Amino acid sequence: MINALTVDVEDNHRIVARNMLGLEGPPEDAVVGNTHRLLELFRAHAVRGTFFVLGEIAAKFPELVRAIADEDHEIGVHGFYHMEVHRISAERFRREIGDAKALLEDLSGKAVRGHRAPSFSITPATRWALDILADLGLHYDSSIFPFKGRRYGWPGFPRDSHRMVLSEGRSIIEAPLSTVQVWGRRIPACGGGYLRYFPHWYTDWAIRHVQRERPAIVYMHPYDIDTRPPPAWLNDALRAGGNPARFYRTHQQWWRRTVESKLRRLLTRYQFAPLGEVIDRVLAADSEAGGS
Ligand SMILES: [Zn+2]
């Protein structure tokens, strides 16, 4: 079984500042170094993946997009300013995805086929976003977490990658994030916070469990492997605003020390490919089997 390796390329400190403090500002250099560390790690294991890049990262660090594309990884789009879909209008969503996609295509010299929404924010309430993605020529989306979550999720959504029929003859392929079934309930697995906070055996068990039936979709961020404390300006601003800066610091940083070694073990043990290629393989097998 060949699983999908995906990275959401963003500056987490800037997103925290924007969402918690209303402070706007350009992404900082840390994302460049962290992404290069991931690129090195993937190179060392001869693995290719999909990098869903924010428009604001591509605008500030065009060389980073070229470096990712030069190593034959797939480039996808992750929005422009990391605005969750339910927080913006349909018009703004259309404009920002269109702008980010055009910029990424220009820099990479390749068509962008895939999209991942910030914070998995395509849910039954924001289903309209899929129509816009189809209009913009996206081939697939990988934003739906098929479980009942507190902040996100689409309970009961099919767990296999499949073509979704949308309005007025449109369609798009949805590649839902991986979940495991435990005591009759679906729980998320295989990435991000789950990779940070859960012990290695959990992710290892989850991938084995998922790939019995379908490819696992592993996801991470460049900052997941950054063990440095947040910048002073962010800590100061959080403290001044009465926000739990200390909690943010310990909550995130302590666990990040464990991520790189977990990742090395996963890259050694399992096979990975870019998500676009994994989807093509799944759909080709379906049509051979006479499926839909
Ligand atoms: Zn993100």
JSON list of C-alpha atoms in Angstrom, two decimals, residues 28 44 171 204 216 232 247:
[
{"chain": "A", "resi": 28, "resn": "GLU", "atom": "CA", "xyz": [8.72, 35.08, 9.05]},
{"chain": "A", "resi": 44, "resn": "ALA", "atom": "CA", "xyz": [17.22, 11.09, 2.79]},
{"chain": "A", "resi": 171, "resn": "SER", "atom": "CA", "xyz": [-17.61, 17.49, -9.75]},
{"chain": "A", "resi": 204, "resn": "ASP", "atom": "CA", "xyz": [2.12, 3.50, 13.72]},
{"chain": "A", "resi": 216, "resn": "ALA", "atom": "CA", "xyz": [-3.42, 6.64, 4.80]},
{"chain": "A", "resi": 232, "resn": "ALA", "atom": "CA", "xyz": [9.54, 37.37, 21.84]},
{"chain": "A", "resi": 247, "resn": "PHE", "atom": "CA", "xyz": [0.40, 27.47, 27.99]}
]
